[in-house]
Amino acid sequence: MRIGQSSDIHRFAADRELILGGVTIPHEKGLLGHSDADALLHAIAESILGALALGDLGKHFPDTDPRYQGMSSLVILKEVGKMMKANGYRIGNIDALIMIERPKMAPYIEKMRENIAAALACEITQVSVKATRGEGLGFVGREEGVLAQSIVLLVQ
């Protein structure tokens, strides 16, 4: 067994789509980043890399590489899933949290779980995604950005 954890932060920006968990969510702003800036999938992918002691997401998908410009983070997560499998591991479970003031995430969480499970070839029952608000506090509460966190258990 191996455990990994990670967090990812992206700021809001105009003229970008809001994509979290591989789901495009209607909102007046999206997240700024080199890829599609899906903070949730980035946190999950990096928690897997951490559990495998393979470094961080930037080591494998640097934001200086034009190949990753605008890339879907579902592709990144699938690639990390291949690394996991190549190292002899599979998902035990994932527990992830999105910290976002608005929009509400509840209508989208089930689809996020489906996307994550499909990308990592695991059961949806192995994937937990939760959301919480900043209650007006900090950069999340001021609607400046999004913070996502993930903990993953890998099993052989």
C-alpha positions as a LaTeX table, in Angstrom:
\begin{tabular}{lrrr}
\hline
Residue & $x$ (\AA) & $y$ (\AA) & $z$ (\AA) \\
\hline
Met1 & 0.00 & 0.00 & 0.00 \\
Arg2 & 1.04 & 3.55 & $-0.68$ \\
Ile3 & $-0.61$ & 6.84 & 0.24 \\
Gly4 & $-0.21$ & 10.13 & $-1.61$ \\
Gln5 & $-1.68$ & 13.59 & $-1.11$ \\
Ser6 & $-1.64$ & 16.82 & $-3.06$ \\
Ser7 & $-3.26$ & 20.22 & $-3.45$ \\
Asp8 & $-3.66$ & 22.36 & $-6.55$ \\
Ile9 & $-4.60$ & 26.03 & $-6.83$ \\
His10 & $-5.70$ & 27.96 & $-9.91$ \\
Arg11 & $-6.88$ & 31.56 & $-10.12$ \\
Phe12 & $-10.04$ & 32.59 & $-11.91$ \\
Ala13 & $-9.69$ & 34.36 & $-15.25$ \\
Ala14 & $-12.07$ & 35.83 & $-17.82$ \\
Asp15 & $-12.41$ & 34.14 & $-21.21$ \\
Arg16 & $-11.67$ & 30.65 & $-19.86$ \\
Glu17 & $-13.99$ & 27.69 & $-19.36$ \\
Leu18 & $-14.47$ & 26.37 & $-15.84$ \\
Ile19 & $-13.51$ & 22.71 & $-15.99$ \\
Leu20 & $-13.38$ & 20.59 & $-12.84$ \\
Gly21 & $-13.28$ & 16.81 & $-12.74$ \\
Gly22 & $-13.42$ & 16.80 & $-16.53$ \\
Val23 & $-16.81$ & 18.56 & $-16.46$ \\
Thr24 & $-17.37$ & 21.93 & $-18.13$ \\
Ile25 & $-19.39$ & 23.98 & $-15.66$ \\
Pro26 & $-21.31$ & 27.11 & $-16.67$ \\
His27 & $-19.72$ & 30.12 & $-14.96$ \\
Glu28 & $-18.65$ & 33.64 & $-15.93$ \\
Lys29 & $-14.98$ & 32.80 & $-15.33$ \\
Gly30 & $-12.75$ & 29.80 & $-15.79$ \\
Leu31 & $-9.42$ & 28.78 & $-14.31$ \\
Leu32 & $-6.09$ & 30.07 & $-15.57$ \\
Gly33 & $-3.44$ & 27.53 & $-16.47$ \\
His34 & $-1.27$ & 26.05 & $-19.19$ \\
Ser35 & $-3.55$ & 23.03 & $-19.70$ \\
Asp36 & $-7.31$ & 23.24 & $-19.13$ \\
Ala37 & $-6.44$ & 24.16 & $-15.50$ \\
Asp38 & $-8.62$ & 21.43 & $-13.96$ \\
Ala39 & $-7.43$ & 21.82 & $-10.36$ \\
Leu40 & $-9.30$ & 18.73 & $-9.18$ \\
Leu41 & $-7.74$ & 16.37 & $-11.71$ \\
His42 & $-4.32$ & 17.96 & $-11.17$ \\
Ala43 & $-4.53$ & 17.32 & $-7.42$ \\
Ile44 & $-5.62$ & 13.71 & $-7.98$ \\
Ala45 & $-2.92$ & 13.04 & $-10.58$ \\
Glu46 & $-0.23$ & 14.54 & $-8.38$ \\
Ser47 & $-1.38$ & 12.59 & $-5.32$ \\
Ile48 & $-0.92$ & 9.40 & $-7.36$ \\
Leu49 & 2.55 & 10.52 & $-8.48$ \\
Gly50 & 3.38 & 11.29 & $-4.86$ \\
Ala51 & 2.26 & 7.85 & $-3.70$ \\
Leu52 & 4.55 & 6.36 & $-6.34$ \\
Ala53 & 7.43 & 8.71 & $-5.35$ \\
Leu54 & 7.62 & 9.91 & $-8.97$ \\
Gly55 & 7.77 & 13.63 & $-8.28$ \\
Asp56 & 5.21 & 16.28 & $-9.05$ \\
Leu57 & 2.95 & 17.00 & $-12.01$ \\
Gly58 & 5.29 & 19.68 & $-13.38$ \\
Lys59 & 8.09 & 17.13 & $-13.68$ \\
His60 & 6.02 & 14.99 & $-16.06$ \\
Phe61 & 3.85 & 17.67 & $-17.71$ \\
Pro62 & 5.83 & 20.95 & $-17.56$ \\
Asp63 & 3.97 & 24.17 & $-18.25$ \\
Thr64 & 6.90 & 25.22 & $-20.44$ \\
Asp65 & 6.15 & 22.44 & $-22.94$ \\
Pro66 & 3.81 & 23.54 & $-25.76$ \\
Arg67 & 2.53 & 19.94 & $-26.12$ \\
Tyr68 & 0.49 & 20.45 & $-22.96$ \\
Gln69 & $-0.97$ & 23.86 & $-23.91$ \\
Gly70 & $-4.75$ & 23.60 & $-23.50$ \\
Met71 & $-4.56$ & 19.82 & $-22.93$ \\
Ser72 & $-7.48$ & 18.11 & $-21.23$ \\
Ser73 & $-6.50$ & 17.11 & $-17.72$ \\
Leu74 & $-8.39$ & 13.85 & $-18.30$ \\
Val75 & $-5.57$ & 12.95 & $-20.72$ \\
Ile76 & $-3.01$ & 13.84 & $-18.04$ \\
Leu77 & $-4.87$ & 11.72 & $-15.46$ \\
Lys78 & $-5.01$ & 8.76 & $-17.86$ \\
Glu79 & $-1.24$ & 9.05 & $-18.42$ \\
Val80 & $-0.62$ & 9.08 & $-14.67$ \\
Gly81 & $-2.91$ & 6.03 & $-14.43$ \\
Lys82 & $-0.65$ & 4.24 & $-16.92$ \\
Met83 & 2.38 & 5.09 & $-14.76$ \\
Met84 & 0.55 & 3.73 & $-11.73$ \\
Lys85 & $-0.25$ & 0.47 & $-13.52$ \\
Ala86 & 3.31 & 0.17 & $-14.88$ \\
Asn87 & 4.57 & 0.38 & $-11.29$ \\
Gly88 & 2.26 & $-2.45$ & $-10.21$ \\
Tyr89 & $-0.39$ & $-0.42$ & $-8.40$ \\
Arg90 & $-4.10$ & 0.28 & $-8.71$ \\
Ile91 & $-6.48$ & 2.62 & $-6.94$ \\
Gly92 & $-7.62$ & 1.58 & $-3.48$ \\
Asn93 & $-9.57$ & 4.78 & $-3.04$ \\
Ile94 & $-9.45$ & 8.52 & $-3.71$ \\
Asp95 & $-10.85$ & 11.19 & $-1.41$ \\
Ala96 & $-10.87$ & 14.63 & $-3.06$ \\
Leu97 & $-12.16$ & 18.05 & $-2.07$ \\
Ile98 & $-12.91$ & 21.14 & $-4.17$ \\
Met99 & $-12.85$ & 24.48 & $-2.34$ \\
Ile100 & $-14.86$ & 26.94 & $-4.42$ \\
Glu101 & $-17.23$ & 29.73 & $-3.39$ \\
Arg102 & $-19.46$ & 29.35 & $-6.43$ \\
Pro103 & $-20.91$ & 27.90 & $-8.53$ \\
Lys104 & $-22.37$ & 25.04 & $-6.53$ \\
Met105 & $-20.67$ & 21.73 & $-7.35$ \\
Ala106 & $-23.42$ & 19.31 & $-6.25$ \\
Pro107 & $-25.02$ & 19.00 & $-9.72$ \\
Tyr108 & $-21.67$ & 17.99 & $-11.25$ \\
Ile109 & $-20.03$ & 15.74 & $-8.67$ \\
Glu110 & $-21.47$ & 12.44 & $-9.92$ \\
Lys111 & $-20.17$ & 13.11 & $-13.46$ \\
Met112 & $-16.78$ & 14.08 & $-12.01$ \\
Arg113 & $-16.64$ & 10.76 & $-10.15$ \\
Glu114 & $-17.56$ & 8.90 & $-13.33$ \\
Asn115 & $-14.84$ & 10.70 & $-15.31$ \\
Ile116 & $-12.17$ & 10.01 & $-12.68$ \\
Ala117 & $-13.12$ & 6.35 & $-12.35$ \\
Ala118 & $-13.08$ & 5.90 & $-16.13$ \\
Ala119 & $-9.70$ & 7.63 & $-16.50$ \\
Leu120 & $-8.13$ & 5.46 & $-13.79$ \\
Ala121 & $-9.93$ & 2.20 & $-14.66$ \\
Cys122 & $-11.45$ & 1.84 & $-11.20$ \\
Glu123 & $-14.93$ & 1.65 & $-9.76$ \\
Ile124 & $-16.89$ & 4.81 & $-9.04$ \\
Thr125 & $-17.27$ & 3.56 & $-5.46$ \\
Gln126 & $-13.51$ & 4.06 & $-5.08$ \\
Val127 & $-13.77$ & 7.79 & $-5.89$ \\
Ser128 & $-15.07$ & 10.39 & $-3.45$ \\
Val129 & $-15.41$ & 14.02 & $-4.53$ \\
Lys130 & $-16.68$ & 16.64 & $-2.11$ \\
Ala131 & $-16.99$ & 20.41 & $-2.28$ \\
Thr132 & $-17.03$ & 23.21 & 0.24 \\
Arg133 & $-17.22$ & 27.00 & 0.18 \\
Gly134 & $-14.84$ & 29.55 & 1.61 \\
Glu135 & $-17.70$ & 31.30 & 3.45 \\
Gly136 & $-16.35$ & 34.63 & 2.22 \\
Leu137 & $-12.90$ & 34.02 & 3.73 \\
Gly138 & $-9.53$ & 33.93 & 1.94 \\
Phe139 & $-8.93$ & 33.74 & $-1.80$ \\
Val140 & $-11.59$ & 31.04 & $-2.17$ \\
Gly141 & $-14.19$ & 33.09 & $-0.34$ \\
Arg142 & $-13.30$ & 36.21 & $-2.34$ \\
Glu143 & $-13.81$ & 34.15 & $-5.54$ \\
Glu144 & $-10.24$ & 34.71 & $-6.70$ \\
Gly145 & $-9.54$ & 31.03 & $-7.34$ \\
Val146 & $-10.08$ & 27.38 & $-6.56$ \\
Leu147 & $-8.19$ & 24.99 & $-4.29$ \\
Ala148 & $-8.49$ & 21.23 & $-4.78$ \\
Gln149 & $-7.05$ & 18.57 & $-2.50$ \\
Ser150 & $-6.67$ & 14.83 & $-2.93$ \\
Ile151 & $-5.59$ & 11.85 & $-0.90$ \\
Val152 & $-5.13$ & 8.52 & $-2.64$ \\
Leu153 & $-4.51$ & 5.00 & $-1.43$ \\
Leu154 & $-2.76$ & 2.74 & $-3.94$ \\
Val155 & $-2.77$ & $-1.04$ & $-3.56$ \\
Gln156 & $-0.91$ & $-3.80$ & $-5.36$ \\
\hline
\end{tabular}
